[in-house]
Amino acid sequence: MVQCPHSRPGTNRSTLSIAVDPSNSSTVYIGWRNARAGDIYTLHVRRSTDRGATWSKSDLPHTTISNATNIALAVANNGTAGLLYQQLSGNRWLHT
């Protein structure tokens, strides 16, 4: 069973993405959103190197993204992880 980092009852995480490294199935990425004060949602991405038994203690660099939703993760054959999401900027949704 994969445990989502920082799981708490009543926390809204309806957007969830999981990706497995195709060249190393022990490496798994998980991304989710949650509500934070002042944000619509905040995105988070963590990594596990033991098939989801444990997760990185904090978000991976440059993956705590405010005012964003619709997270999607993918891992290329060379182990490079990719992140796609929508972010609200002003009155427009940007696709990043």
Tab-separated table of N, CA and C in Angstrom:
chain	number	residue	atom	x	y	z
A	1	MET	N	0.835	-1.169	0.000
A	1	MET	CA	0.000	0.000	0.000
A	1	MET	C	0.885	1.239	0.000
A	2	VAL	N	0.551	2.217	-0.811
A	2	VAL	CA	1.280	3.480	-0.869
A	2	VAL	C	0.605	4.469	0.065
A	3	GLN	N	1.366	5.053	0.978
A	3	GLN	CA	0.850	6.058	1.895
A	3	GLN	C	1.186	7.434	1.341
A	4	CYS	N	0.168	8.284	1.151
A	4	CYS	CA	0.398	9.650	0.706
A	4	CYS	C	1.072	10.426	1.826
A	5	PRO	N	2.159	11.148	1.554
A	5	PRO	CA	2.817	11.918	2.605
A	5	PRO	C	1.844	12.890	3.268
A	6	HIS	N	1.939	13.019	4.554
A	6	HIS	CA	1.139	13.963	5.336
A	6	HIS	C	-0.357	13.754	5.174
A	7	SER	N	-0.811	12.512	5.107
A	7	SER	CA	-2.246	12.229	5.012
A	7	SER	C	-2.932	12.606	6.311
A	8	ARG	N	-4.003	13.378	6.195
A	8	ARG	CA	-4.803	13.755	7.350
A	8	ARG	C	-6.267	13.661	6.953
A	9	PRO	N	-7.106	13.113	7.818
A	9	PRO	CA	-8.537	13.070	7.518
A	9	PRO	C	-9.073	14.476	7.292
A	10	GLY	N	-9.947	14.617	6.304
A	10	GLY	CA	-10.583	15.898	6.038
A	10	GLY	C	-9.779	16.825	5.154
A	11	THR	N	-8.594	16.412	4.714
A	11	THR	CA	-7.783	17.243	3.842
A	11	THR	C	-8.186	16.982	2.396
A	12	ASN	N	-8.442	18.033	1.635
A	12	ASN	CA	-8.890	17.901	0.253
A	12	ASN	C	-7.703	17.675	-0.668
A	13	ARG	N	-7.593	16.467	-1.204
A	13	ARG	CA	-6.543	16.150	-2.176
A	13	ARG	C	-7.164	15.450	-3.371
A	14	SER	N	-8.123	16.080	-3.995
A	14	SER	CA	-8.829	15.406	-5.081
A	14	SER	C	-8.003	15.328	-6.356
A	15	THR	N	-6.929	16.091	-6.461
A	15	THR	CA	-6.033	15.988	-7.600
A	15	THR	C	-4.798	15.219	-7.144
A	16	LEU	N	-4.553	14.079	-7.765
A	16	LEU	CA	-3.448	13.208	-7.375
A	16	LEU	C	-2.824	12.626	-8.628
A	17	SER	N	-1.504	12.549	-8.649
A	17	SER	CA	-0.802	11.937	-9.770
A	17	SER	C	0.329	11.077	-9.220
A	18	ILE	N	0.476	9.893	-9.787
A	18	ILE	CA	1.547	8.977	-9.396
A	18	ILE	C	2.275	8.536	-10.656
A	19	ALA	N	3.604	8.535	-10.604
A	19	ALA	CA	4.404	8.088	-11.747
A	19	ALA	C	5.552	7.214	-11.242
A	20	VAL	N	5.846	6.154	-11.989
A	20	VAL	CA	6.914	5.215	-11.642
A	20	VAL	C	8.006	5.312	-12.695
A	21	ASP	N	9.239	5.339	-12.253
A	21	ASP	CA	10.383	5.376	-13.166
A	21	ASP	C	10.419	4.057	-13.946
A	22	PRO	N	10.292	4.084	-15.286
A	22	PRO	CA	10.253	2.845	-16.058
A	22	PRO	C	11.564	2.070	-16.052
A	23	SER	N	12.674	2.726	-15.717
A	23	SER	CA	13.950	2.016	-15.677
A	23	SER	C	14.344	1.606	-14.262
A	24	ASN	N	13.564	2.032	-13.246
A	24	ASN	CA	13.842	1.674	-11.859
A	24	ASN	C	12.521	1.732	-11.090
A	25	SER	N	11.833	0.621	-11.006
A	25	SER	CA	10.491	0.608	-10.415
A	25	SER	C	10.482	0.900	-8.916
A	26	SER	N	11.629	0.995	-8.278
A	26	SER	CA	11.686	1.387	-6.872
A	26	SER	C	11.449	2.884	-6.696
A	27	THR	N	11.670	3.660	-7.761
A	27	THR	CA	11.508	5.117	-7.694
A	27	THR	C	10.109	5.500	-8.148
A	28	VAL	N	9.366	6.111	-7.222
A	28	VAL	CA	7.978	6.499	-7.459
A	28	VAL	C	7.829	7.975	-7.093
A	29	TYR	N	7.071	8.698	-7.887
A	29	TYR	CA	6.768	10.101	-7.613
A	29	TYR	C	5.280	10.223	-7.340
A	30	ILE	N	4.919	11.087	-6.392
A	30	ILE	CA	3.523	11.359	-6.102
A	30	ILE	C	3.341	12.874	-6.032
A	31	GLY	N	2.286	13.341	-6.642
A	31	GLY	CA	1.972	14.759	-6.604
A	31	GLY	C	0.525	14.941	-6.198
A	32	TRP	N	0.249	15.967	-5.408
A	32	TRP	CA	-1.119	16.228	-4.962
A	32	TRP	C	-1.297	17.719	-4.724
A	33	ARG	N	-2.547	18.101	-4.522
A	33	ARG	CA	-2.847	19.486	-4.184
A	33	ARG	C	-3.529	19.521	-2.827
A	34	ASN	N	-3.370	20.631	-2.141
A	34	ASN	CA	-4.148	20.879	-0.940
A	34	ASN	C	-4.391	22.374	-0.817
A	35	ALA	N	-5.353	22.732	0.007
A	35	ALA	CA	-5.683	24.139	0.216
A	35	ALA	C	-4.752	24.715	1.279
A	36	ARG	N	-4.280	25.930	1.025
A	36	ARG	CA	-3.457	26.662	1.977
A	36	ARG	C	-4.027	28.064	2.106
A	37	ALA	N	-3.855	28.678	3.240
A	37	ALA	CA	-4.374	30.032	3.444
A	37	ALA	C	-3.862	30.969	2.347
A	38	GLY	N	-4.777	31.680	1.696
A	38	GLY	CA	-4.404	32.645	0.669
A	38	GLY	C	-4.285	32.067	-0.724
A	39	ASP	N	-4.309	30.741	-0.860
A	39	ASP	CA	-4.185	30.095	-2.166
A	39	ASP	C	-5.500	29.441	-2.551
A	40	ILE	N	-5.669	29.239	-3.842
A	40	ILE	CA	-6.743	28.373	-4.303
A	40	ILE	C	-6.349	26.945	-3.916
A	41	TYR	N	-5.209	26.506	-4.389
A	41	TYR	CA	-4.612	25.225	-4.030
A	41	TYR	C	-3.102	25.364	-4.131
A	42	THR	N	-2.395	24.483	-3.445
A	42	THR	CA	-0.947	24.401	-3.569
A	42	THR	C	-0.589	22.979	-3.976
A	43	LEU	N	0.313	22.847	-4.945
A	43	LEU	CA	0.772	21.538	-5.414
A	43	LEU	C	2.036	21.130	-4.671
A	44	HIS	N	2.189	19.822	-4.498
A	44	HIS	CA	3.362	19.249	-3.833
A	44	HIS	C	3.790	18.003	-4.599
A	45	VAL	N	5.097	17.754	-4.661
A	45	VAL	CA	5.627	16.534	-5.283
A	45	VAL	C	6.681	15.949	-4.354
A	46	ARG	N	6.563	14.658	-4.088
A	46	ARG	CA	7.544	13.929	-3.274
A	46	ARG	C	8.027	12.704	-4.047
A	47	ARG	N	9.143	12.143	-3.598
A	47	ARG	CA	9.721	10.966	-4.252
A	47	ARG	C	9.969	9.874	-3.220
A	48	SER	N	9.776	8.651	-3.656
A	48	SER	CA	10.112	7.479	-2.854
A	48	SER	C	11.123	6.661	-3.644
A	49	THR	N	12.096	6.112	-2.966
A	49	THR	CA	13.068	5.230	-3.627
A	49	THR	C	12.917	3.793	-3.141
A	50	ASP	N	11.828	3.527	-2.402
A	50	ASP	CA	11.577	2.171	-1.898
A	50	ASP	C	10.141	1.724	-2.194
A	51	ARG	N	9.692	2.070	-3.406
A	51	ARG	CA	8.359	1.665	-3.899
A	51	ARG	C	7.204	2.222	-3.071
A	52	GLY	N	7.404	3.367	-2.441
A	52	GLY	CA	6.324	4.018	-1.715
A	52	GLY	C	6.241	3.694	-0.243
A	53	ALA	N	7.187	2.930	0.277
A	53	ALA	CA	7.174	2.629	1.712
A	53	ALA	C	7.474	3.877	2.536
A	54	THR	N	8.400	4.712	2.044
A	54	THR	CA	8.709	5.996	2.683
A	54	THR	C	8.830	7.050	1.578
A	55	TRP	N	8.692	8.325	1.974
A	55	TRP	CA	8.725	9.436	1.017
A	55	TRP	C	9.715	10.492	1.471
A	56	SER	N	10.187	11.292	0.527
A	56	SER	CA	11.071	12.405	0.868
A	56	SER	C	10.392	13.247	1.949
A	57	LYS	N	11.182	13.791	2.853
A	57	LYS	CA	10.645	14.533	4.003
A	57	LYS	C	10.004	15.863	3.591
A	58	SER	N	10.447	16.431	2.485
A	58	SER	CA	9.887	17.700	2.019
A	58	SER	C	9.669	17.615	0.514
A	59	ASP	N	8.954	18.599	-0.025
A	59	ASP	CA	8.696	18.629	-1.461
A	59	ASP	C	10.012	18.708	-2.228
A	60	LEU	N	10.029	18.121	-3.415
A	60	LEU	CA	11.208	18.210	-4.265
A	60	LEU	C	11.430	19.662	-4.669
A	61	PRO	N	12.662	20.066	-4.991
A	61	PRO	CA	12.938	21.458	-5.361
A	61	PRO	C	12.030	21.938	-6.498
A	62	HIS	N	11.518	23.132	-6.354
A	62	HIS	CA	10.687	23.805	-7.360
A	62	HIS	C	9.372	23.088	-7.629
A	63	THR	N	8.863	22.322	-6.658
A	63	THR	CA	7.593	21.618	-6.879
A	63	THR	C	6.521	21.978	-5.857
A	64	THR	N	6.760	22.985	-5.025
A	64	THR	CA	5.703	23.525	-4.170
A	64	THR	C	5.158	24.729	-4.918
A	65	ILE	N	3.988	24.569	-5.532
A	65	ILE	CA	3.493	25.563	-6.484
A	65	ILE	C	2.147	26.093	-5.997
A	66	SER	N	2.079	27.385	-5.737
A	66	SER	CA	0.868	28.021	-5.224
A	66	SER	C	-0.106	28.346	-6.349
A	67	ASN	N	-1.384	28.446	-5.974
A	67	ASN	CA	-2.456	28.824	-6.909
A	67	ASN	C	-2.475	27.935	-8.141
A	68	ALA	N	-2.362	26.632	-7.949
A	68	ALA	CA	-2.267	25.704	-9.070
A	68	ALA	C	-3.121	24.467	-8.814
A	69	THR	N	-3.433	23.740	-9.896
A	69	THR	CA	-4.241	22.520	-9.807
A	69	THR	C	-3.943	21.637	-11.020
A	70	ASN	N	-4.666	20.530	-11.132
A	70	ASN	CA	-4.567	19.598	-12.268
A	70	ASN	C	-3.140	19.112	-12.501
A	71	ILE	N	-2.535	18.586	-11.466
A	71	ILE	CA	-1.162	18.091	-11.546
A	71	ILE	C	-1.097	16.788	-12.345
A	72	ALA	N	-0.032	16.646	-13.132
A	72	ALA	CA	0.230	15.411	-13.873
A	72	ALA	C	1.738	15.161	-13.848
A	73	LEU	N	2.129	13.934	-13.537
A	73	LEU	CA	3.534	13.542	-13.484
A	73	LEU	C	3.815	12.479	-14.527
A	74	ALA	N	5.044	12.468	-15.030
A	74	ALA	CA	5.503	11.422	-15.942
A	74	ALA	C	7.003	11.256	-15.740
A	75	VAL	N	7.511	10.055	-16.017
A	75	VAL	CA	8.942	9.795	-15.920
A	75	VAL	C	9.401	9.184	-17.234
A	76	ALA	N	10.426	9.787	-17.832
A	76	ALA	CA	10.984	9.308	-19.092
A	76	ALA	C	11.864	8.081	-18.851
A	77	ASN	N	12.204	7.377	-19.923
A	77	ASN	CA	13.049	6.185	-19.825
A	77	ASN	C	14.402	6.457	-19.191
A	78	ASN	N	14.890	7.714	-19.291
A	78	ASN	CA	16.195	8.045	-18.701
A	78	ASN	C	16.073	8.467	-17.239
A	79	GLY	N	14.861	8.382	-16.647
A	79	GLY	CA	14.656	8.712	-15.241
A	79	GLY	C	14.309	10.164	-14.965
A	80	THR	N	14.222	10.975	-16.009
A	80	THR	CA	13.854	12.381	-15.829
A	80	THR	C	12.361	12.488	-15.552
A	81	ALA	N	12.018	13.140	-14.434
A	81	ALA	CA	10.612	13.324	-14.067
A	81	ALA	C	10.104	14.635	-14.659
A	82	GLY	N	8.872	14.603	-15.155
A	82	GLY	CA	8.236	15.789	-15.715
A	82	GLY	C	6.981	16.129	-14.940
A	83	LEU	N	6.650	17.412	-14.884
A	83	LEU	CA	5.511	17.920	-14.130
A	83	LEU	C	4.714	18.866	-15.022
A	84	LEU	N	3.408	18.649	-15.090
A	84	LEU	CA	2.501	19.508	-15.849
A	84	LEU	C	1.386	19.930	-14.910
A	85	TYR	N	0.959	21.197	-14.984
A	85	TYR	CA	-0.100	21.697	-14.117
A	85	TYR	C	-0.679	22.976	-14.685
A	86	GLN	N	-1.784	23.440	-14.096
A	86	GLN	CA	-2.369	24.731	-14.422
A	86	GLN	C	-2.174	25.640	-13.227
A	87	GLN	N	-1.842	26.914	-13.498
A	87	GLN	CA	-1.625	27.873	-12.422
A	87	GLN	C	-2.379	29.156	-12.723
A	88	LEU	N	-3.053	29.693	-11.713
A	88	LEU	CA	-3.794	30.935	-11.847
A	88	LEU	C	-2.839	32.107	-11.698
A	89	SER	N	-2.826	32.976	-12.718
A	89	SER	CA	-1.990	34.168	-12.693
A	89	SER	C	-2.856	35.342	-13.103
A	90	GLY	N	-3.126	36.232	-12.168
A	90	GLY	CA	-4.082	37.304	-12.446
A	90	GLY	C	-5.463	36.685	-12.593
A	91	ASN	N	-6.081	36.905	-13.727
A	91	ASN	CA	-7.396	36.300	-14.000
A	91	ASN	C	-7.315	35.212	-15.054
A	92	ARG	N	-6.114	34.687	-15.302
A	92	ARG	CA	-5.938	33.669	-16.353
A	92	ARG	C	-5.321	32.407	-15.793
A	93	TRP	N	-5.760	31.265	-16.329
A	93	TRP	CA	-5.143	29.984	-16.012
A	93	TRP	C	-4.021	29.743	-17.003
A	94	LEU	N	-2.813	29.515	-16.515
A	94	LEU	CA	-1.654	29.218	-17.356
A	94	LEU	C	-1.382	27.723	-17.300
A	95	HIS	N	-0.957	27.161	-18.401
A	95	HIS	CA	-0.590	25.742	-18.460
A	95	HIS	C	0.934	25.682	-18.450
A	96	THR	N	1.493	25.014	-17.454
A	96	THR	CA	2.937	24.975	-17.304
A	96	THR	C	3.431	23.553	-17.328
